[in-house]
JSON list of C-alpha atoms in Angstrom, two decimals:
[
{"chain": "A", "resi": 1, "resn": "ASP", "atom": "CA", "xyz": [-84.24, -77.90, -27.82]},
{"chain": "A", "resi": 2, "resn": "ALA", "atom": "CA", "xyz": [-87.51, -78.12, -29.74]},
{"chain": "A", "resi": 3, "resn": "GLY", "atom": "CA", "xyz": [-86.54, -75.21, -31.91]},
{"chain": "A", "resi": 4, "resn": "VAL", "atom": "CA", "xyz": [-89.00, -72.51, -32.87]},
{"chain": "A", "resi": 5, "resn": "ILE", "atom": "CA", "xyz": [-92.51, -73.52, -31.91]},
{"chain": "A", "resi": 6, "resn": "GLN", "atom": "CA", "xyz": [-95.59, -72.33, -33.75]},
{"chain": "A", "resi": 7, "resn": "SER", "atom": "CA", "xyz": [-99.26, -72.91, -33.07]},
{"chain": "A", "resi": 8, "resn": "PRO", "atom": "CA", "xyz": [-101.63, -73.85, -34.45]},
{"chain": "A", "resi": 9, "resn": "ARG", "atom": "CA", "xyz": [-100.13, -75.89, -37.27]},
{"chain": "A", "resi": 10, "resn": "HIS", "atom": "CA", "xyz": [-103.30, -75.61, -39.31]},
{"chain": "A", "resi": 11, "resn": "GLU", "atom": "CA", "xyz": [-106.09, -73.09, -39.10]},
{"chain": "A", "resi": 12, "resn": "VAL", "atom": "CA", "xyz": [-109.26, -73.02, -41.14]},
{"chain": "A", "resi": 13, "resn": "THR", "atom": "CA", "xyz": [-111.57, -70.10, -40.60]},
{"chain": "A", "resi": 14, "resn": "GLU", "atom": "CA", "xyz": [-114.27, -68.14, -42.30]},
{"chain": "A", "resi": 15, "resn": "MET", "atom": "CA", "xyz": [-113.88, -64.74, -43.85]},
{"chain": "A", "resi": 16, "resn": "GLY", "atom": "CA", "xyz": [-114.32, -62.00, -41.32]},
{"chain": "A", "resi": 17, "resn": "GLN", "atom": "CA", "xyz": [-113.11, -63.99, -38.34]},
{"chain": "A", "resi": 18, "resn": "GLU", "atom": "CA", "xyz": [-110.14, -63.05, -36.20]},
{"chain": "A", "resi": 19, "resn": "VAL", "atom": "CA", "xyz": [-107.09, -65.27, -36.48]},
{"chain": "A", "resi": 20, "resn": "THR", "atom": "CA", "xyz": [-104.21, -65.38, -34.01]},
{"chain": "A", "resi": 21, "resn": "LEU", "atom": "CA", "xyz": [-100.96, -67.17, -34.79]},
{"chain": "A", "resi": 22, "resn": "ARG", "atom": "CA", "xyz": [-98.45, -67.87, -32.05]},
{"chain": "A", "resi": 23, "resn": "CYS", "atom": "CA", "xyz": [-94.71, -68.28, -31.92]},
{"chain": "A", "resi": 24, "resn": "LYS", "atom": "CA", "xyz": [-92.16, -69.22, -29.30]},
{"chain": "A", "resi": 25, "resn": "PRO", "atom": "CA", "xyz": [-88.59, -68.44, -30.42]},
{"chain": "A", "resi": 26, "resn": "ILE", "atom": "CA", "xyz": [-85.50, -70.37, -29.44]},
{"chain": "A", "resi": 27, "resn": "SER", "atom": "CA", "xyz": [-84.43, -69.35, -25.96]},
{"chain": "A", "resi": 28, "resn": "GLY", "atom": "CA", "xyz": [-81.73, -66.72, -26.03]},
{"chain": "A", "resi": 29, "resn": "HIS", "atom": "CA", "xyz": [-82.49, -65.52, -29.53]},
{"chain": "A", "resi": 30, "resn": "ASP", "atom": "CA", "xyz": [-82.94, -61.76, -29.67]},
{"chain": "A", "resi": 31, "resn": "TYR", "atom": "CA", "xyz": [-84.42, -61.55, -33.15]},
{"chain": "A", "resi": 32, "resn": "LEU", "atom": "CA", "xyz": [-87.86, -62.80, -34.17]},
{"chain": "A", "resi": 33, "resn": "PHE", "atom": "CA", "xyz": [-89.24, -62.71, -37.70]},
{"chain": "A", "resi": 34, "resn": "TRP", "atom": "CA", "xyz": [-92.69, -63.33, -39.19]},
{"chain": "A", "resi": 35, "resn": "TYR", "atom": "CA", "xyz": [-92.89, -64.44, -42.82]},
{"chain": "A", "resi": 36, "resn": "ARG", "atom": "CA", "xyz": [-95.70, -65.33, -45.19]},
{"chain": "A", "resi": 37, "resn": "GLN", "atom": "CA", "xyz": [-95.25, -67.90, -47.95]},
{"chain": "A", "resi": 38, "resn": "THR", "atom": "CA", "xyz": [-97.48, -68.10, -51.02]},
{"chain": "A", "resi": 39, "resn": "MET", "atom": "CA", "xyz": [-97.08, -69.69, -54.41]},
{"chain": "A", "resi": 40, "resn": "MET", "atom": "CA", "xyz": [-97.38, -66.35, -56.14]},
{"chain": "A", "resi": 41, "resn": "ARG", "atom": "CA", "xyz": [-95.09, -64.23, -53.99]},
{"chain": "A", "resi": 42, "resn": "GLY", "atom": "CA", "xyz": [-92.76, -66.72, -52.36]},
{"chain": "A", "resi": 43, "resn": "LEU", "atom": "CA", "xyz": [-91.43, -65.89, -48.91]},
{"chain": "A", "resi": 44, "resn": "GLU", "atom": "CA", "xyz": [-92.18, -62.38, -47.70]},
{"chain": "A", "resi": 45, "resn": "LEU", "atom": "CA", "xyz": [-91.03, -60.76, -44.48]},
{"chain": "A", "resi": 46, "resn": "LEU", "atom": "CA", "xyz": [-93.96, -59.24, -42.64]},
{"chain": "A", "resi": 47, "resn": "ILE", "atom": "CA", "xyz": [-92.32, -57.85, -39.51]},
{"chain": "A", "resi": 48, "resn": "TYR", "atom": "CA", "xyz": [-89.41, -58.48, -37.22]},
{"chain": "A", "resi": 49, "resn": "PHE", "atom": "CA", "xyz": [-88.50, -57.74, -33.63]},
{"chain": "A", "resi": 50, "resn": "ASN", "atom": "CA", "xyz": [-85.25, -57.17, -31.82]},
{"chain": "A", "resi": 51, "resn": "ASN", "atom": "CA", "xyz": [-85.35, -57.56, -28.04]},
{"chain": "A", "resi": 52, "resn": "ASN", "atom": "CA", "xyz": [-89.17, -57.53, -28.21]},
{"chain": "A", "resi": 53, "resn": "VAL", "atom": "CA", "xyz": [-89.26, -54.20, -30.08]},
{"chain": "A", "resi": 54, "resn": "PRO", "atom": "CA", "xyz": [-90.66, -54.06, -33.64]},
{"chain": "A", "resi": 55, "resn": "ILE", "atom": "CA", "xyz": [-87.89, -52.91, -35.96]},
{"chain": "A", "resi": 56, "resn": "ASP", "atom": "CA", "xyz": [-89.31, -53.21, -39.46]},
{"chain": "A", "resi": 57, "resn": "ASP", "atom": "CA", "xyz": [-93.02, -53.68, -40.15]},
{"chain": "A", "resi": 58, "resn": "SER", "atom": "CA", "xyz": [-92.95, -52.44, -43.72]},
{"chain": "A", "resi": 59, "resn": "GLY", "atom": "CA", "xyz": [-94.04, -55.86, -44.97]},
{"chain": "A", "resi": 60, "resn": "MET", "atom": "CA", "xyz": [-97.28, -55.92, -43.01]},
{"chain": "A", "resi": 61, "resn": "PRO", "atom": "CA", "xyz": [-99.94, -55.91, -45.75]},
{"chain": "A", "resi": 62, "resn": "GLU", "atom": "CA", "xyz": [-102.46, -53.60, -44.15]},
{"chain": "A", "resi": 63, "resn": "ASP", "atom": "CA", "xyz": [-104.07, -52.54, -40.92]},
{"chain": "A", "resi": 64, "resn": "ARG", "atom": "CA", "xyz": [-105.83, -55.86, -40.60]},
{"chain": "A", "resi": 65, "resn": "PHE", "atom": "CA", "xyz": [-102.48, -57.36, -39.61]},
{"chain": "A", "resi": 66, "resn": "SER", "atom": "CA", "xyz": [-100.86, -56.72, -36.26]},
{"chain": "A", "resi": 67, "resn": "ALA", "atom": "CA", "xyz": [-98.02, -58.35, -34.36]},
{"chain": "A", "resi": 68, "resn": "LYS", "atom": "CA", "xyz": [-96.89, -58.20, -30.78]},
{"chain": "A", "resi": 69, "resn": "MET", "atom": "CA", "xyz": [-94.04, -59.53, -28.71]},
{"chain": "A", "resi": 70, "resn": "PRO", "atom": "CA", "xyz": [-94.93, -59.04, -25.04]},
{"chain": "A", "resi": 71, "resn": "ASN", "atom": "CA", "xyz": [-91.85, -60.90, -23.82]},
{"chain": "A", "resi": 72, "resn": "ALA", "atom": "CA", "xyz": [-88.76, -62.66, -25.11]},
{"chain": "A", "resi": 73, "resn": "SER", "atom": "CA", "xyz": [-90.44, -66.03, -25.37]},
{"chain": "A", "resi": 74, "resn": "PHE", "atom": "CA", "xyz": [-93.71, -65.26, -27.11]},
{"chain": "A", "resi": 75, "resn": "SER", "atom": "CA", "xyz": [-95.05, -63.44, -30.15]},
{"chain": "A", "resi": 76, "resn": "THR", "atom": "CA", "xyz": [-98.41, -63.26, -31.88]},
{"chain": "A", "resi": 77, "resn": "LEU", "atom": "CA", "xyz": [-99.53, -62.34, -35.36]},
{"chain": "A", "resi": 78, "resn": "LYS", "atom": "CA", "xyz": [-103.17, -61.36, -35.57]},
{"chain": "A", "resi": 79, "resn": "ILE", "atom": "CA", "xyz": [-105.38, -60.90, -38.60]},
{"chain": "A", "resi": 80, "resn": "GLN", "atom": "CA", "xyz": [-108.68, -59.13, -38.03]},
{"chain": "A", "resi": 81, "resn": "PRO", "atom": "CA", "xyz": [-110.83, -59.44, -40.05]},
{"chain": "A", "resi": 82, "resn": "SER", "atom": "CA", "xyz": [-109.44, -62.29, -42.13]},
{"chain": "A", "resi": 83, "resn": "GLU", "atom": "CA", "xyz": [-109.96, -62.53, -45.88]},
{"chain": "A", "resi": 84, "resn": "PRO", "atom": "CA", "xyz": [-109.54, -65.41, -48.36]},
{"chain": "A", "resi": 85, "resn": "ARG", "atom": "CA", "xyz": [-106.44, -63.75, -49.84]},
{"chain": "A", "resi": 86, "resn": "ASP", "atom": "CA", "xyz": [-104.74, -64.14, -46.46]},
{"chain": "A", "resi": 87, "resn": "SER", "atom": "CA", "xyz": [-104.61, -67.88, -47.03]},
{"chain": "A", "resi": 88, "resn": "ALA", "atom": "CA", "xyz": [-100.93, -68.84, -46.89]},
{"chain": "A", "resi": 89, "resn": "VAL", "atom": "CA", "xyz": [-98.31, -70.52, -44.74]},
{"chain": "A", "resi": 90, "resn": "TYR", "atom": "CA", "xyz": [-97.03, -68.22, -42.01]},
{"chain": "A", "resi": 91, "resn": "PHE", "atom": "CA", "xyz": [-93.56, -68.84, -40.64]},
{"chain": "A", "resi": 92, "resn": "CYS", "atom": "CA", "xyz": [-91.89, -67.57, -37.55]},
{"chain": "A", "resi": 93, "resn": "ALA", "atom": "CA", "xyz": [-88.09, -67.56, -37.32]},
{"chain": "A", "resi": 94, "resn": "SER", "atom": "CA", "xyz": [-85.55, -66.49, -34.74]},
{"chain": "A", "resi": 95, "resn": "SER", "atom": "CA", "xyz": [-81.84, -65.76, -34.65]},
{"chain": "A", "resi": 96, "resn": "SER", "atom": "CA", "xyz": [-79.27, -64.99, -32.00]},
{"chain": "A", "resi": 97, "resn": "ARG", "atom": "CA", "xyz": [-77.40, -62.22, -33.77]},
{"chain": "A", "resi": 98, "resn": "ARG", "atom": "CA", "xyz": [-78.24, -59.58, -36.30]},
{"chain": "A", "resi": 99, "resn": "TYR", "atom": "CA", "xyz": [-76.77, -61.28, -39.39]},
{"chain": "A", "resi": 100, "resn": "ASP", "atom": "CA", "xyz": [-76.81, -64.83, -38.15]},
{"chain": "A", "resi": 101, "resn": "GLU", "atom": "CA", "xyz": [-78.62, -67.90, -39.40]},
{"chain": "A", "resi": 102, "resn": "GLN", "atom": "CA", "xyz": [-82.37, -67.78, -38.95]},
{"chain": "A", "resi": 103, "resn": "PHE", "atom": "CA", "xyz": [-84.09, -70.83, -37.49]},
{"chain": "A", "resi": 104, "resn": "PHE", "atom": "CA", "xyz": [-87.57, -71.40, -38.79]},
{"chain": "A", "resi": 105, "resn": "GLY", "atom": "CA", "xyz": [-90.62, -72.87, -37.16]},
{"chain": "A", "resi": 106, "resn": "PRO", "atom": "CA", "xyz": [-92.78, -75.50, -38.88]},
{"chain": "A", "resi": 107, "resn": "GLY", "atom": "CA", "xyz": [-95.25, -72.89, -40.08]},
{"chain": "A", "resi": 108, "resn": "THR", "atom": "CA", "xyz": [-98.99, -72.37, -39.71]},
{"chain": "A", "resi": 109, "resn": "ARG", "atom": "CA", "xyz": [-101.08, -73.18, -42.75]},
{"chain": "A", "resi": 110, "resn": "LEU", "atom": "CA", "xyz": [-103.97, -70.73, -42.77]},
{"chain": "A", "resi": 111, "resn": "THR", "atom": "CA", "xyz": [-107.03, -71.23, -44.92]},
{"chain": "A", "resi": 112, "resn": "VAL", "atom": "CA", "xyz": [-109.68, -68.53, -44.98]},
{"chain": "A", "resi": 113, "resn": "LEU", "atom": "CA", "xyz": [-112.91, -69.64, -46.59]},
{"chain": "B", "resi": 1, "resn": "ALA", "atom": "CA", "xyz": [-83.31, -51.20, -52.86]},
{"chain": "B", "resi": 2, "resn": "GLN", "atom": "CA", "xyz": [-82.32, -54.76, -52.17]},
{"chain": "B", "resi": 3, "resn": "ARG", "atom": "CA", "xyz": [-83.49, -57.37, -54.60]},
{"chain": "B", "resi": 4, "resn": "VAL", "atom": "CA", "xyz": [-82.87, -61.06, -55.05]},
{"chain": "B", "resi": 5, "resn": "THR", "atom": "CA", "xyz": [-83.90, -62.73, -58.29]},
{"chain": "B", "resi": 6, "resn": "GLN", "atom": "CA", "xyz": [-84.29, -66.42, -58.89]},
{"chain": "B", "resi": 7, "resn": "PRO", "atom": "CA", "xyz": [-85.26, -66.67, -62.54]},
{"chain": "B", "resi": 8, "resn": "GLU", "atom": "CA", "xyz": [-86.45, -70.28, -62.45]},
{"chain": "B", "resi": 9, "resn": "LYS", "atom": "CA", "xyz": [-89.55, -71.20, -60.46]},
{"chain": "B", "resi": 10, "resn": "LEU", "atom": "CA", "xyz": [-89.21, -74.85, -61.46]},
{"chain": "B", "resi": 11, "resn": "LEU", "atom": "CA", "xyz": [-86.15, -76.88, -62.35]},
{"chain": "B", "resi": 12, "resn": "SER", "atom": "CA", "xyz": [-86.03, -80.57, -63.19]},
{"chain": "B", "resi": 13, "resn": "VAL", "atom": "CA", "xyz": [-82.99, -82.77, -63.74]},
{"chain": "B", "resi": 14, "resn": "PHE", "atom": "CA", "xyz": [-82.29, -86.47, -63.75]},
{"chain": "B", "resi": 15, "resn": "LYS", "atom": "CA", "xyz": [-80.34, -88.20, -61.02]},
{"chain": "B", "resi": 16, "resn": "GLY", "atom": "CA", "xyz": [-76.63, -87.93, -61.61]},
{"chain": "B", "resi": 17, "resn": "ALA", "atom": "CA", "xyz": [-76.90, -84.85, -63.80]},
{"chain": "B", "resi": 18, "resn": "PRO", "atom": "CA", "xyz": [-75.32, -81.53, -62.81]},
{"chain": "B", "resi": 19, "resn": "VAL", "atom": "CA", "xyz": [-77.64, -78.93, -61.40]},
{"chain": "B", "resi": 20, "resn": "GLU", "atom": "CA", "xyz": [-77.34, -75.16, -61.10]},
{"chain": "B", "resi": 21, "resn": "LEU", "atom": "CA", "xyz": [-79.89, -72.96, -59.36]},
{"chain": "B", "resi": 22, "resn": "LYS", "atom": "CA", "xyz": [-79.48, -69.37, -60.37]},
{"chain": "B", "resi": 23, "resn": "CYS", "atom": "CA", "xyz": [-79.53, -66.38, -58.06]},
{"chain": "B", "resi": 24, "resn": "ASN", "atom": "CA", "xyz": [-78.83, -62.79, -58.99]},
{"chain": "B", "resi": 25, "resn": "TYR", "atom": "CA", "xyz": [-78.93, -59.82, -56.70]},
{"chain": "B", "resi": 26, "resn": "SER", "atom": "CA", "xyz": [-78.98, -56.08, -57.06]},
{"chain": "B", "resi": 27, "resn": "TYR", "atom": "CA", "xyz": [-77.58, -54.28, -54.10]},
{"chain": "B", "resi": 28, "resn": "SER", "atom": "CA", "xyz": [-75.00, -51.64, -53.30]},
{"chain": "B", "resi": 29, "resn": "GLY", "atom": "CA", "xyz": [-73.51, -52.22, -49.92]},
{"chain": "B", "resi": 30, "resn": "SER", "atom": "CA", "xyz": [-72.00, -55.12, -48.01]},
{"chain": "B", "resi": 31, "resn": "PRO", "atom": "CA", "xyz": [-74.20, -58.06, -49.02]},
{"chain": "B", "resi": 32, "resn": "GLU", "atom": "CA", "xyz": [-73.97, -61.45, -47.47]},
{"chain": "B", "resi": 33, "resn": "LEU", "atom": "CA", "xyz": [-75.63, -64.22, -49.45]},
{"chain": "B", "resi": 34, "resn": "PHE", "atom": "CA", "xyz": [-77.30, -67.40, -48.25]},
{"chain": "B", "resi": 35, "resn": "TRP", "atom": "CA", "xyz": [-79.06, -70.42, -49.64]},
{"chain": "B", "resi": 36, "resn": "TYR", "atom": "CA", "xyz": [-81.95, -71.83, -47.62]},
{"chain": "B", "resi": 37, "resn": "VAL", "atom": "CA", "xyz": [-83.67, -75.12, -48.42]},
{"chain": "B", "resi": 38, "resn": "GLN", "atom": "CA", "xyz": [-87.07, -76.54, -47.58]},
{"chain": "B", "resi": 39, "resn": "TYR", "atom": "CA", "xyz": [-87.46, -80.28, -48.01]},
{"chain": "B", "resi": 40, "resn": "SER", "atom": "CA", "xyz": [-90.94, -81.76, -48.17]},
{"chain": "B", "resi": 41, "resn": "ARG", "atom": "CA", "xyz": [-92.60, -81.70, -44.75]},
{"chain": "B", "resi": 42, "resn": "GLN", "atom": "CA", "xyz": [-89.53, -80.17, -43.13]},
{"chain": "B", "resi": 43, "resn": "ARG", "atom": "CA", "xyz": [-88.64, -76.74, -41.87]},
{"chain": "B", "resi": 44, "resn": "LEU", "atom": "CA", "xyz": [-86.89, -74.15, -43.94]},
{"chain": "B", "resi": 45, "resn": "GLN", "atom": "CA", "xyz": [-83.23, -74.37, -43.01]},
{"chain": "B", "resi": 46, "resn": "LEU", "atom": "CA", "xyz": [-79.92, -72.84, -43.90]},
{"chain": "B", "resi": 47, "resn": "LEU", "atom": "CA", "xyz": [-77.98, -74.76, -46.54]},
{"chain": "B", "resi": 48, "resn": "LEU", "atom": "CA", "xyz": [-74.92, -72.57, -46.90]},
{"chain": "B", "resi": 49, "resn": "ARG", "atom": "CA", "xyz": [-73.63, -69.01, -46.73]},
{"chain": "B", "resi": 50, "resn": "HIS", "atom": "CA", "xyz": [-71.01, -67.42, -48.92]},
{"chain": "B", "resi": 51, "resn": "ILE", "atom": "CA", "xyz": [-68.69, -66.35, -46.14]},
{"chain": "B", "resi": 52, "resn": "SER", "atom": "CA", "xyz": [-68.27, -69.96, -45.04]},
{"chain": "B", "resi": 53, "resn": "ARG", "atom": "CA", "xyz": [-67.02, -71.06, -48.45]},
{"chain": "B", "resi": 54, "resn": "GLU", "atom": "CA", "xyz": [-67.90, -74.64, -47.66]},
{"chain": "B", "resi": 55, "resn": "SER", "atom": "CA", "xyz": [-69.64, -77.47, -49.45]},
{"chain": "B", "resi": 56, "resn": "ILE", "atom": "CA", "xyz": [-72.81, -78.80, -47.87]},
{"chain": "B", "resi": 57, "resn": "LYS", "atom": "CA", "xyz": [-74.41, -82.01, -49.18]},
{"chain": "B", "resi": 58, "resn": "GLY", "atom": "CA", "xyz": [-72.26, -81.63, -52.26]},
{"chain": "B", "resi": 59, "resn": "PHE", "atom": "CA", "xyz": [-73.57, -78.13, -53.01]},
{"chain": "B", "resi": 60, "resn": "THR", "atom": "CA", "xyz": [-71.33, -75.13, -53.49]},
{"chain": "B", "resi": 61, "resn": "ALA", "atom": "CA", "xyz": [-72.03, -71.50, -54.25]},
{"chain": "B", "resi": 62, "resn": "ASP", "atom": "CA", "xyz": [-69.58, -68.80, -55.20]},
{"chain": "B", "resi": 63, "resn": "LEU", "atom": "CA", "xyz": [-70.29, -65.13, -54.82]},
{"chain": "B", "resi": 64, "resn": "ASN", "atom": "CA", "xyz": [-69.49, -63.36, -58.08]},
{"chain": "B", "resi": 65, "resn": "LYS", "atom": "CA", "xyz": [-69.55, -59.65, -57.34]},
{"chain": "B", "resi": 66, "resn": "GLY", "atom": "CA", "xyz": [-68.85, -58.72, -60.95]},
{"chain": "B", "resi": 67, "resn": "GLU", "atom": "CA", "xyz": [-71.92, -60.56, -62.17]},
{"chain": "B", "resi": 68, "resn": "THR", "atom": "CA", "xyz": [-73.80, -60.03, -58.87]},
{"chain": "B", "resi": 69, "resn": "SER", "atom": "CA", "xyz": [-74.62, -63.71, -58.77]},
{"chain": "B", "resi": 70, "resn": "PHE", "atom": "CA", "xyz": [-74.61, -66.47, -56.19]},
{"chain": "B", "resi": 71, "resn": "HIS", "atom": "CA", "xyz": [-75.55, -69.58, -58.12]},
{"chain": "B", "resi": 72, "resn": "LEU", "atom": "CA", "xyz": [-75.93, -72.90, -56.29]},
{"chain": "B", "resi": 73, "resn": "LYS", "atom": "CA", "xyz": [-74.27, -75.86, -57.96]},
{"chain": "B", "resi": 74, "resn": "LYS", "atom": "CA", "xyz": [-73.95, -79.60, -57.53]},
{"chain": "B", "resi": 75, "resn": "PRO", "atom": "CA", "xyz": [-72.11, -81.82, -59.99]},
{"chain": "B", "resi": 76, "resn": "PHE", "atom": "CA", "xyz": [-74.27, -84.92, -59.49]},
{"chain": "B", "resi": 77, "resn": "ALA", "atom": "CA", "xyz": [-77.85, -84.40, -58.33]},
{"chain": "B", "resi": 78, "resn": "GLN", "atom": "CA", "xyz": [-79.53, -86.94, -56.07]},
{"chain": "B", "resi": 79, "resn": "GLU", "atom": "CA", "xyz": [-83.23, -87.65, -55.62]},
{"chain": "B", "resi": 80, "resn": "GLU", "atom": "CA", "xyz": [-83.04, -86.44, -52.02]},
{"chain": "B", "resi": 81, "resn": "ASP", "atom": "CA", "xyz": [-82.01, -83.00, -53.33]},
{"chain": "B", "resi": 82, "resn": "SER", "atom": "CA", "xyz": [-85.59, -82.44, -54.48]},
{"chain": "B", "resi": 83, "resn": "ALA", "atom": "CA", "xyz": [-86.75, -79.42, -52.49]},
{"chain": "B", "resi": 84, "resn": "MET", "atom": "CA", "xyz": [-87.56, -75.73, -52.58]},
{"chain": "B", "resi": 85, "resn": "TYR", "atom": "CA", "xyz": [-84.45, -73.56, -52.61]},
{"chain": "B", "resi": 86, "resn": "TYR", "atom": "CA", "xyz": [-84.39, -69.91, -51.60]},
{"chain": "B", "resi": 87, "resn": "CYS", "atom": "CA", "xyz": [-81.56, -67.48, -52.18]},
{"chain": "B", "resi": 88, "resn": "ALA", "atom": "CA", "xyz": [-81.37, -64.73, -49.57]},
{"chain": "B", "resi": 89, "resn": "LEU", "atom": "CA", "xyz": [-79.37, -61.59, -48.89]},
{"chain": "B", "resi": 90, "resn": "THR", "atom": "CA", "xyz": [-78.60, -59.53, -45.83]},
{"chain": "B", "resi": 91, "resn": "ASP", "atom": "CA", "xyz": [-76.63, -56.33, -45.47]},
{"chain": "B", "resi": 92, "resn": "ARG", "atom": "CA", "xyz": [-73.84, -56.21, -42.94]},
{"chain": "B", "resi": 93, "resn": "GLY", "atom": "CA", "xyz": [-73.56, -52.50, -43.51]},
{"chain": "B", "resi": 94, "resn": "SER", "atom": "CA", "xyz": [-77.09, -51.89, -42.34]},
{"chain": "B", "resi": 95, "resn": "THR", "atom": "CA", "xyz": [-78.29, -51.45, -38.79]},
{"chain": "B", "resi": 96, "resn": "LEU", "atom": "CA", "xyz": [-81.17, -53.74, -39.67]},
{"chain": "B", "resi": 97, "resn": "GLY", "atom": "CA", "xyz": [-80.81, -57.50, -39.54]},
{"chain": "B", "resi": 98, "resn": "ARG", "atom": "CA", "xyz": [-83.38, -58.60, -42.06]},
{"chain": "B", "resi": 99, "resn": "LEU", "atom": "CA", "xyz": [-83.06, -61.13, -44.87]},
{"chain": "B", "resi": 100, "resn": "TYR", "atom": "CA", "xyz": [-84.34, -60.50, -48.36]},
{"chain": "B", "resi": 101, "resn": "PHE", "atom": "CA", "xyz": [-85.50, -63.71, -50.03]},
{"chain": "B", "resi": 102, "resn": "GLY", "atom": "CA", "xyz": [-85.89, -64.57, -53.66]},
{"chain": "B", "resi": 103, "resn": "ARG", "atom": "CA", "xyz": [-89.10, -66.23, -54.75]},
{"chain": "B", "resi": 104, "resn": "GLY", "atom": "CA", "xyz": [-87.57, -69.68, -54.67]},
{"chain": "B", "resi": 105, "resn": "THR", "atom": "CA", "xyz": [-86.83, -72.48, -57.13]},
{"chain": "B", "resi": 106, "resn": "GLN", "atom": "CA", "xyz": [-88.53, -75.86, -56.82]},
{"chain": "B", "resi": 107, "resn": "LEU", "atom": "CA", "xyz": [-85.96, -78.50, -57.77]},
{"chain": "B", "resi": 108, "resn": "THR", "atom": "CA", "xyz": [-87.12, -81.95, -58.80]},
{"chain": "B", "resi": 109, "resn": "VAL", "atom": "CA", "xyz": [-84.58, -84.70, -59.34]},
{"chain": "B", "resi": 110, "resn": "TRP", "atom": "CA", "xyz": [-86.00, -87.61, -61.31]},
{"chain": "B", "resi": 111, "resn": "PRO", "atom": "CA", "xyz": [-84.72, -91.16, -60.82]}
]
């Protein structure tokens, strides 16, 4: 099993552009989480899904951020329009049960110029 | 509200010295505590959880409900322990399944 897969691994874009990050969770995991990691704020939960349904999106910074999970094997996090302050590492994680260990992807390093 | 505090952003020790990474939490409920670790160029991964009461890579952590702490300890640090460590909390009494992370402590073990 390749574990949680994220793409792209690195993204450099200009301010105002749309950015789409992708995640494939571990097969059979019902929970999917999106996190953002910065030096200043550490690891922040943005949103998470259970059985493809968003459960808690209180961490989504603003309307520029949106996330979808159209099926059990794919999720996207979209930023439109992107801003320099969105520069961070974005992680996707999945777990099989509600309070179980979360398995993290390698992350996407986003740089917005 | 749930809150996890890691008071030290950076911690440096020499190889062979004891190390303690502090974690305090404020929560009323049924907390379960975890330590996650991120080695350089590797994925964030679970190191240990308090309900397991086990030692992983020489690290132990005891949940102290009186002091609301879950400090991570190792008697003799090794260079390969250098990493970012996150303390995290979840609530088994909640219908939600989310983790609350502290801001992390970057541990450096010098040779």
